XYZ file of N, CA, C and O in Angstrom:
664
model
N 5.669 200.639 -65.188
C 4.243 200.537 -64.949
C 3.883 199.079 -64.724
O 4.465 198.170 -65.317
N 3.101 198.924 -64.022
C 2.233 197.563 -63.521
C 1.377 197.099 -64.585
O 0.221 197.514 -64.674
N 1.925 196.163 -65.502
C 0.950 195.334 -66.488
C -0.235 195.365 -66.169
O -1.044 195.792 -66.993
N -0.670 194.922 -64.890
C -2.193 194.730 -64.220
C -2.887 196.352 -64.693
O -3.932 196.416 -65.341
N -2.374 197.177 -64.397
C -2.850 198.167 -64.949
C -3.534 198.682 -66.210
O -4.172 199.732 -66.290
N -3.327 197.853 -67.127
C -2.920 198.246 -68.714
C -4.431 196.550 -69.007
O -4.280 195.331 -68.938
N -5.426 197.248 -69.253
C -6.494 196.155 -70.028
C -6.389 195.910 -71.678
O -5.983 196.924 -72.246
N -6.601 195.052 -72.364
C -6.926 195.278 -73.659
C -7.943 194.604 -74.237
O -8.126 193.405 -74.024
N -8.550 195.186 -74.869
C -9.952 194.501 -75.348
C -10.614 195.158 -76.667
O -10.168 196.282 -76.899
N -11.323 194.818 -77.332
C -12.105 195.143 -78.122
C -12.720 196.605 -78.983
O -13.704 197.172 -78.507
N -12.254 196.988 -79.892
C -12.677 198.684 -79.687
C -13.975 198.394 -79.655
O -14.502 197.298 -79.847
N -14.763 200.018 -79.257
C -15.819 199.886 -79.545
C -16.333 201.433 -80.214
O -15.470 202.298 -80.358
N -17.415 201.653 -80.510
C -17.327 202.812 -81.235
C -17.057 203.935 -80.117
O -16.229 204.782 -80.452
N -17.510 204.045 -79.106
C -17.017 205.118 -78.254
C -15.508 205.467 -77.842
O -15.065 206.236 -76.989
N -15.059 204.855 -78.506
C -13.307 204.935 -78.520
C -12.993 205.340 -79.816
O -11.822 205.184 -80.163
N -13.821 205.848 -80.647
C -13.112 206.261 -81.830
C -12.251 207.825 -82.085
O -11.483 208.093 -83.010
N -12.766 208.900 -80.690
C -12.319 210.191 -80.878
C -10.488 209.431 -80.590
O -9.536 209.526 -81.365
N -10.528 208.759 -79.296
C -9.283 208.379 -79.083
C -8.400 207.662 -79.703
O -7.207 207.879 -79.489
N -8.788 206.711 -80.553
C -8.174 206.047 -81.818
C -7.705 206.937 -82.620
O -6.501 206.937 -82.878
N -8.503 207.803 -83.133
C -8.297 208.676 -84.054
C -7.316 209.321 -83.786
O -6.474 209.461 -84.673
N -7.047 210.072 -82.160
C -5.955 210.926 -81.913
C -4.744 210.297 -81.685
O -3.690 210.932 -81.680
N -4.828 208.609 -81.418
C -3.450 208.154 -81.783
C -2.788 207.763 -83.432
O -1.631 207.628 -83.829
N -3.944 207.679 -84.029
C -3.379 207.193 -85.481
C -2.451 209.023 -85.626
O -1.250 209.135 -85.871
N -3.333 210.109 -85.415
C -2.621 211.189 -85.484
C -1.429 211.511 -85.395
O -0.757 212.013 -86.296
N -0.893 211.112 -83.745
C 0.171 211.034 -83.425
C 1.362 210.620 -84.465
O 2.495 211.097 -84.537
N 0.648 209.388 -85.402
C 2.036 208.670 -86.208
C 1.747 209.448 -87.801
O 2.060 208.916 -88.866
N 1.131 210.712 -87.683
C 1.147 211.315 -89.012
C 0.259 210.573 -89.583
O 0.906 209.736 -90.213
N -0.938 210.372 -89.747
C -1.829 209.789 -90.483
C -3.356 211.022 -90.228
O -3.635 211.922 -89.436
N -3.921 210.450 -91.271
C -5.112 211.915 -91.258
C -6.647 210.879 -91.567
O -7.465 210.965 -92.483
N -6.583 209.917 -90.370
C -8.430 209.420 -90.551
C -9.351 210.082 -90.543
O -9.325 211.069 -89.808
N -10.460 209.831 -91.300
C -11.911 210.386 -91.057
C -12.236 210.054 -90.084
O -12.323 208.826 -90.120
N -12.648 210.654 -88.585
C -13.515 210.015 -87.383
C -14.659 209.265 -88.122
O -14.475 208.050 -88.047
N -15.776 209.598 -88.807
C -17.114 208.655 -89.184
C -16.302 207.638 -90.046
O -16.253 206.541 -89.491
N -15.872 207.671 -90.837
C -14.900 206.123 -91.377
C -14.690 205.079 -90.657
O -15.005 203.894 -90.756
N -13.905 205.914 -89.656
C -13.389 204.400 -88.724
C -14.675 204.501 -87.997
O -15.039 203.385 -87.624
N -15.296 205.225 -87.744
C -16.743 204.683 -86.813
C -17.547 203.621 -86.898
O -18.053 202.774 -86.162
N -17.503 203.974 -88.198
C -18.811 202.819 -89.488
C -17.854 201.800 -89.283
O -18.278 200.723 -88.864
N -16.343 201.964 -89.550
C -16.075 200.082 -89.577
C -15.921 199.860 -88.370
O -16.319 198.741 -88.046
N -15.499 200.475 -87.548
C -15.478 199.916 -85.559
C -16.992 199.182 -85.619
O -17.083 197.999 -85.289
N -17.872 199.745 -85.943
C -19.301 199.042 -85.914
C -19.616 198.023 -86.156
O -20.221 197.212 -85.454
N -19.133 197.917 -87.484
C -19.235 197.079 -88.992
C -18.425 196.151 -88.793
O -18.757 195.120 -89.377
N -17.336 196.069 -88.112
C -15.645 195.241 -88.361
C -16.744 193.754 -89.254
O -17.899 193.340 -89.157
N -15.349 193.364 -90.175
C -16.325 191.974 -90.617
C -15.011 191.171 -89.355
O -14.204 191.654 -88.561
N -15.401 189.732 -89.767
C -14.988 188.355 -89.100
C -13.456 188.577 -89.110
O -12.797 188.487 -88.074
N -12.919 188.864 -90.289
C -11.572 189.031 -90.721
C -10.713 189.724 -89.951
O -9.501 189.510 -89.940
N -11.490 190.880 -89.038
C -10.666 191.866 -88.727
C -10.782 191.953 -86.759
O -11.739 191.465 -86.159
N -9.650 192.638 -86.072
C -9.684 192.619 -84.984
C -9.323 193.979 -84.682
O -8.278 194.470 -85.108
N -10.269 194.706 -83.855
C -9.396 195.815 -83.399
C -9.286 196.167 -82.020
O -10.237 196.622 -81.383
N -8.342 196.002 -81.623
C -8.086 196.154 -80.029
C -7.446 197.192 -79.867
O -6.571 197.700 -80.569
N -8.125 197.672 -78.440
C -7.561 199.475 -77.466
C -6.888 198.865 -76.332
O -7.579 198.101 -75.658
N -5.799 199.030 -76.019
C -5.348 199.281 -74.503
C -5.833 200.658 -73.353
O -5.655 201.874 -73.412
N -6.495 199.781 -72.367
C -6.775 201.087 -71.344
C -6.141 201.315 -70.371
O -5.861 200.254 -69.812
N -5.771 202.137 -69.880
C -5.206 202.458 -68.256
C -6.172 203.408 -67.364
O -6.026 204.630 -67.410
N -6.769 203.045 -66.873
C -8.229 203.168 -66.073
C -9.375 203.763 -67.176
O -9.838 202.863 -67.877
N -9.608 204.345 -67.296
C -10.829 204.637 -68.631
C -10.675 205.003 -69.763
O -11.427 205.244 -70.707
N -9.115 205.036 -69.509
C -8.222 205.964 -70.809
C -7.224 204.898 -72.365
O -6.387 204.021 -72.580
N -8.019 205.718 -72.912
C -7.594 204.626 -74.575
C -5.955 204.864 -74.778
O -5.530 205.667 -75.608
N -5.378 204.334 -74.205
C -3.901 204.798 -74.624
C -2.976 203.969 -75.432
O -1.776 203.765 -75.248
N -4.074 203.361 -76.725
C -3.353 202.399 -77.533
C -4.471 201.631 -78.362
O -5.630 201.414 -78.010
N -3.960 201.341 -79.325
C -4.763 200.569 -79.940
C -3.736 199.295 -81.364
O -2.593 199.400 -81.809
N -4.548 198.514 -81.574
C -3.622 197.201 -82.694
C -5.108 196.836 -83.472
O -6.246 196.541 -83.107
N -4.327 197.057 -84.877
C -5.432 196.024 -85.553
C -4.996 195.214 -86.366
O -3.882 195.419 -86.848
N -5.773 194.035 -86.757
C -4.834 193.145 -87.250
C -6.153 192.303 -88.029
O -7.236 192.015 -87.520
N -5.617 191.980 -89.605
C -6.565 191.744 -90.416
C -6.211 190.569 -90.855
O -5.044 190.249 -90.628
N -7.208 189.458 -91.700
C -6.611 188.254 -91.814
C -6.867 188.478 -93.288
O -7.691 189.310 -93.668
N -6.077 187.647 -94.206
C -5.929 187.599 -95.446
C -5.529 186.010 -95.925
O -4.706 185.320 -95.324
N -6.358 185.536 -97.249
C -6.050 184.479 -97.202
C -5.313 184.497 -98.461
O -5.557 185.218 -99.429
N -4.186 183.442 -98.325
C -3.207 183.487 -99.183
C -2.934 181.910 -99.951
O -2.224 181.003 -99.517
N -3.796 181.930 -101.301
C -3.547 181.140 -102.173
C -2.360 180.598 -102.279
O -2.318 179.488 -101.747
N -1.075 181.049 -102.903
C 0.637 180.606 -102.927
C 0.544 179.120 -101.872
O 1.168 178.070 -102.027
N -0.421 179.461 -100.824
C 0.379 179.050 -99.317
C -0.716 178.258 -98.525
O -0.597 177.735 -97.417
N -1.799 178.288 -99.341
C -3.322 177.346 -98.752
C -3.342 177.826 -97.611
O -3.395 176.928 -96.770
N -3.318 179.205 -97.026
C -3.263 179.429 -95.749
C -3.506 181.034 -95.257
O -3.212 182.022 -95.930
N -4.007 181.035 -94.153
C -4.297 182.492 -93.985
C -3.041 183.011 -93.562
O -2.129 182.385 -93.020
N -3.084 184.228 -93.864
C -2.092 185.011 -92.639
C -2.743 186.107 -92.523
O -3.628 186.470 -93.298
N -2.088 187.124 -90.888
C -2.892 188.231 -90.940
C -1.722 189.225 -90.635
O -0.669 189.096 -90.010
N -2.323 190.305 -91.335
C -1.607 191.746 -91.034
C -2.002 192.634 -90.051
O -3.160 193.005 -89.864
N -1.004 192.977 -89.414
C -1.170 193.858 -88.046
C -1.192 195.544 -88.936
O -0.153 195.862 -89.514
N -1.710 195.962 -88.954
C -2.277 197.411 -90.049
C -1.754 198.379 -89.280
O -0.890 199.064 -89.827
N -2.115 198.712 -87.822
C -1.742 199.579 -87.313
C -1.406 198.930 -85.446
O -1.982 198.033 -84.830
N -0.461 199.684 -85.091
C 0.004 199.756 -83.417
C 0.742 200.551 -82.993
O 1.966 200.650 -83.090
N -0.367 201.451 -82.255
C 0.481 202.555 -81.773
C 0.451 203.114 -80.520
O -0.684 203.040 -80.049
N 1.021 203.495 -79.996
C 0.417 203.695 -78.344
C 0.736 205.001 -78.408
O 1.475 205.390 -79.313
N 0.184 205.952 -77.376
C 0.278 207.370 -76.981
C 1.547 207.502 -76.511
O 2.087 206.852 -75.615
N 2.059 208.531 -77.283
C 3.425 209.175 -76.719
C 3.617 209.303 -75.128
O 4.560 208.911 -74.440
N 2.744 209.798 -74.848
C 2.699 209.837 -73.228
C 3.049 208.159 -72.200
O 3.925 207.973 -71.356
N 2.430 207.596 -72.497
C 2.671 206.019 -72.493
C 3.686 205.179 -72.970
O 4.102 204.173 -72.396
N 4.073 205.637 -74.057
C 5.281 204.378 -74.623
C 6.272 204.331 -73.972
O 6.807 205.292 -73.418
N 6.751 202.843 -73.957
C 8.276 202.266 -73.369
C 7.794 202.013 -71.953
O 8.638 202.209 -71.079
N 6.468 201.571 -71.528
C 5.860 201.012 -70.235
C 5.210 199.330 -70.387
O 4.726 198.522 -69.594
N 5.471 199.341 -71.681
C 4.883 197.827 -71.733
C 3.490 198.161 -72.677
O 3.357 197.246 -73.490
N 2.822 198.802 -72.763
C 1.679 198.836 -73.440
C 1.599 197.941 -75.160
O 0.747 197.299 -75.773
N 3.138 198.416 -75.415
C 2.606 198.009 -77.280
C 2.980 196.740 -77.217
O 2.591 196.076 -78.177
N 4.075 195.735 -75.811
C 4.121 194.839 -75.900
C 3.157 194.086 -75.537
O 3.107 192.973 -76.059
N 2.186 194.441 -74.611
C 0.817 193.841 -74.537
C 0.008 193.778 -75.734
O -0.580 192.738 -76.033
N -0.068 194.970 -76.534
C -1.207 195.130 -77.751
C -0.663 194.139 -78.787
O -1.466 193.405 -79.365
N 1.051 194.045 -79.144
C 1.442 193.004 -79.475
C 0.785 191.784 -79.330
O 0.053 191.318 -80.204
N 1.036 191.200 -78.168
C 0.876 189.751 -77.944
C -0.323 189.752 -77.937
O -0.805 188.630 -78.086
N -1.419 191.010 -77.760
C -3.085 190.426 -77.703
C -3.331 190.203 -79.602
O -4.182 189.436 -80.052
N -2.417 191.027 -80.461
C -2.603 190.964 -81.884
C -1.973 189.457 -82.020
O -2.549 188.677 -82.778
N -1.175 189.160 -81.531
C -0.163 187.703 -81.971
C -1.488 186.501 -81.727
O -1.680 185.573 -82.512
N -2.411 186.780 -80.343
C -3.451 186.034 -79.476
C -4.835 186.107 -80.958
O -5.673 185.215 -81.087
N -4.775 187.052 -81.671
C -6.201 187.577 -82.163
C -5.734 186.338 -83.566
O -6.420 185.646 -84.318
N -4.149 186.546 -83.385
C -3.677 185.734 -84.834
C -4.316 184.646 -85.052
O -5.288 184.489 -85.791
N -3.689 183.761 -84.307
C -3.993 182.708 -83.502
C -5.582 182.376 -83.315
O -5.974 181.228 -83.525
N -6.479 183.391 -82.919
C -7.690 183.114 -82.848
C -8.451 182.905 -84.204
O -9.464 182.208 -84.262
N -7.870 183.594 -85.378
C -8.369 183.537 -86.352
C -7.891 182.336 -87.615
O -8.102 182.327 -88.827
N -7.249 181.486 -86.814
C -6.579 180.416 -87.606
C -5.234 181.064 -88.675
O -4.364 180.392 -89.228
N -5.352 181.998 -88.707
C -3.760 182.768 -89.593
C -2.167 181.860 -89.105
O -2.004 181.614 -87.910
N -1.655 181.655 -89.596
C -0.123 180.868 -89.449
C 0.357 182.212 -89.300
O -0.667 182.619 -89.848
N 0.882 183.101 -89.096
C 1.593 184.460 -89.536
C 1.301 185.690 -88.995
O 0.113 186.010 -89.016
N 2.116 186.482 -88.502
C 1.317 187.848 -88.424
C 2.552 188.755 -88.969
O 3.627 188.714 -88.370
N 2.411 189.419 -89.898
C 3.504 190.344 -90.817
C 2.756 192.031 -90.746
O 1.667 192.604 -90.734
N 3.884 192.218 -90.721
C 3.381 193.942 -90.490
C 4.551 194.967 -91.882
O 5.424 194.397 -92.536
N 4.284 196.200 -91.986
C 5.057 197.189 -92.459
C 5.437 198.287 -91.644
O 4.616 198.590 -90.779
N 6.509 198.977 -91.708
C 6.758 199.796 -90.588
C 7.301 201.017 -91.442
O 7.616 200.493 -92.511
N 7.546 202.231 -91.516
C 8.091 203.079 -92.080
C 9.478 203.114 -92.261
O 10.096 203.223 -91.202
N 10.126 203.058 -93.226
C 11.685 203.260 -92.654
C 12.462 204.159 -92.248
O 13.692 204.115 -92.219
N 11.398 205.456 -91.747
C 12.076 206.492 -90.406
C 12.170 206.007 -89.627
O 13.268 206.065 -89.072
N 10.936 205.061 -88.935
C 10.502 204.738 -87.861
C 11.185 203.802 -86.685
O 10.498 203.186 -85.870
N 12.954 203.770 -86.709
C 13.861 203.438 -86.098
C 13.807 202.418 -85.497
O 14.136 201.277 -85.821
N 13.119 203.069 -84.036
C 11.918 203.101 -82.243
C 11.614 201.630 -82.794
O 12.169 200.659 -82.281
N 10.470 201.463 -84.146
C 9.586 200.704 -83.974
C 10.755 199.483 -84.892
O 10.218 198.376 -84.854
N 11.253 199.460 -85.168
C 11.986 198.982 -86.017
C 12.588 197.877 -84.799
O 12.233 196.701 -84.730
N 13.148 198.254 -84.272
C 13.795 197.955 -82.913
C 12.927 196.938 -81.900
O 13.340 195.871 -81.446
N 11.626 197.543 -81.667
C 10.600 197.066 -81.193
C 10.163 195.458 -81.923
O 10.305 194.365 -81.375
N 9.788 195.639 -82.851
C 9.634 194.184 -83.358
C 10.144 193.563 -83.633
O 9.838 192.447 -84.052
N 11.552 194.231 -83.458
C 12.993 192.684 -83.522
C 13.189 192.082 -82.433
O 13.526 190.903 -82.323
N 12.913 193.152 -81.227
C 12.913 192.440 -80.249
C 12.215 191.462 -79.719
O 12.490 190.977 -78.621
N 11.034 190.999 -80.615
C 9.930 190.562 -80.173
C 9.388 189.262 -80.998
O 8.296 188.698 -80.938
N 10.746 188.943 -81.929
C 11.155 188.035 -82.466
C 10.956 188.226 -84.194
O 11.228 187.359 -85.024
N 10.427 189.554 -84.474
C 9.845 189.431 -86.204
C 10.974 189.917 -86.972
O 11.815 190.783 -86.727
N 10.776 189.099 -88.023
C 11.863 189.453 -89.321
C 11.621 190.164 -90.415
O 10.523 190.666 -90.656
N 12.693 190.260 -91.196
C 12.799 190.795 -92.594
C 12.570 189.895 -93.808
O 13.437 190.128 -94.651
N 12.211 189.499 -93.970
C 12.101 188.097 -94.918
C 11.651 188.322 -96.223
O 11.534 187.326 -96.938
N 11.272 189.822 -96.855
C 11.057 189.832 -98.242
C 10.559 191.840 -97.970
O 10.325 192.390 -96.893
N 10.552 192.317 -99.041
C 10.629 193.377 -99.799
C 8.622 193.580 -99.871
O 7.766 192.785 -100.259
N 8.532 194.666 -99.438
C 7.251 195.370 -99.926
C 6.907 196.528 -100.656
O 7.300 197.648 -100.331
N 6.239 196.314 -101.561
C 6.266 197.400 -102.798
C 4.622 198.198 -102.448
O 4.044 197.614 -101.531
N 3.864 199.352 -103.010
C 3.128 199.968 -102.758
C 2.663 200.755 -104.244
O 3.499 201.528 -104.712
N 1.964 200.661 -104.645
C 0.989 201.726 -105.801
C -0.261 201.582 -104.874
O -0.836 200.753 -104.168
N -0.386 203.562 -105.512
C -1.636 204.161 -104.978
C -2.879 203.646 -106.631
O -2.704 203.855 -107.831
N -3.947 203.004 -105.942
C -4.589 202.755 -107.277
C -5.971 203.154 -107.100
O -6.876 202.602 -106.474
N -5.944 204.633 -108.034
C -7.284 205.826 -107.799
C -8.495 205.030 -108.015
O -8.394 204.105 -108.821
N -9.833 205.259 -107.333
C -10.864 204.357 -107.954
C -11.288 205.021 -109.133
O -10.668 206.008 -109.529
N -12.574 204.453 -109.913
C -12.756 205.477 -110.861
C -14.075 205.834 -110.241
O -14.805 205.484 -109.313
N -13.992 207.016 -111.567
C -15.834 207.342 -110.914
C -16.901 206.846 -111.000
O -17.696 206.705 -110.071
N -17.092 206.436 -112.415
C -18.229 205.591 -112.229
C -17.788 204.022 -112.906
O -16.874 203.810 -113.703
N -18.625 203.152 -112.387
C -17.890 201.960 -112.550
C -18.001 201.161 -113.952
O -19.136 200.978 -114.395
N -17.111 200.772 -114.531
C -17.078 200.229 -116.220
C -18.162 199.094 -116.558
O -18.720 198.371 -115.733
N -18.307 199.093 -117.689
C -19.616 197.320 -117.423
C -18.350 196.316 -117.381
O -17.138 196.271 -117.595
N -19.500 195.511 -116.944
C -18.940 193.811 -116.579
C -18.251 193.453 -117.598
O -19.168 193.207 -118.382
N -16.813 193.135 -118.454
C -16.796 192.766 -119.618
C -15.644 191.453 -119.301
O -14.837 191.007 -120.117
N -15.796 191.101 -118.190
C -15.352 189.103 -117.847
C -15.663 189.276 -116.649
O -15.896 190.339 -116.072
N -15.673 188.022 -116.175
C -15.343 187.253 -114.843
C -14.873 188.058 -113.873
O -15.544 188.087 -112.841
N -13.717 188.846 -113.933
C -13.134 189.915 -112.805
C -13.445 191.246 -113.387
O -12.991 192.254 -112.846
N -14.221 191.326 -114.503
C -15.054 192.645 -114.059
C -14.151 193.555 -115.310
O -14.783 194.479 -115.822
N -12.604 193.304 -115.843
C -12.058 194.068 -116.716
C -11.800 193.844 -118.446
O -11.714 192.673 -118.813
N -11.718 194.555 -119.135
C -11.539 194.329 -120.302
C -10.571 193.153 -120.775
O -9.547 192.760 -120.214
N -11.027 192.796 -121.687
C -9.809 191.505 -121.898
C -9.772 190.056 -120.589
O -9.161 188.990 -120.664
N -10.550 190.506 -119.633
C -10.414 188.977 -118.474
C -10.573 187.777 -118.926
O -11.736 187.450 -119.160
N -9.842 187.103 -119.098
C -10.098 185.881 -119.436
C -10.577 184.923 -117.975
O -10.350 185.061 -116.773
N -11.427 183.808 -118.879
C -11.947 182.439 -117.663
C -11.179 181.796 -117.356
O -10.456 181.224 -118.173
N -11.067 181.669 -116.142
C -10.331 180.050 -115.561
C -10.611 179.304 -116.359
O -11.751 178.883 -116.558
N -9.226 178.885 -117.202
C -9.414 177.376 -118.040
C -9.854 177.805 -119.426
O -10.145 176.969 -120.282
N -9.906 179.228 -119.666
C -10.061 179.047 -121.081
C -8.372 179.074 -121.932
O -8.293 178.934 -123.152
């Protein structure tokens, strides 16, 4: 396929039925009004870009910035990139790539680090080729909210918090 073909830009909320049906594709189960409200909402931090091929959403990258104390420095996470089955292996996710690597960059982040499934082979493959590494171990807990929220009892809100500096 002809790069020239393939735009990428900005979601906007009228691209959310199609977002939605690619997060699908990779086994994931979004709320359409969820991602609506934040496509709307996005704060400063966050970027979310669609690839089109004439009016058609056939991709999307988002990529969030996080600032990281350890390191006096931002970095940002690429959350999701996925392109339509119908489409992949034409160049599309390497465009949505480099517009996420471009969004990095725009947001002052040193970094762009991602997670990938470890079924996920294809993609595995994909971002080695594209120069990204393995460089440390990622761990995951699911942490339920509660229902209603506890009183204030420190500074961060939990029992026992102690002050900076006490």
């Amino acid at each position: 396929m002809d790069a020239s073909a393939i735009r990428i830009r900005r979601a906007r909320a009228g691209d959310v039925p199609a977002m939605v049906g690619l997060l699908v594709q990779l086994g994931y189960t979004p709320q359409e009004d969820w991602v609506r409200t934040w496509v709307i909402t996005a704060s400063p931090d966050d970027r979310c870009l669609v690839a089109e091929i004439g009016s058609r959403v056939v991709g999307l990258a988002h990529v969030h910035r996080v600032p990281f104390l350890t390191e006096s420095a931002y970095k940002a996470r690429l959350t999701a990139l996925v392109v339509d089955e119908a489409d992949r292996s034409r160049g599309v996710g390497a465009l949505l790539l480099e517009a996420a690597e471009q969004a990095t960059r725009d947001m002052g982040a040193t970094v762009l680090e991602l997670s990938t499934s470890k079924r996920r082979q294809r993609a595995h493959r994909f971002y080695e080729r594209h120069g990204y590494t393995r460089p440390s171990r990622h761990y995951r807990k699911a942490v339920v909210p509660r229902v209603s929220a506890p009183p204030d009892d420190g500074p961060l809100g939990g029992p026992g918090a102690v002050s900076p500096g006490a």
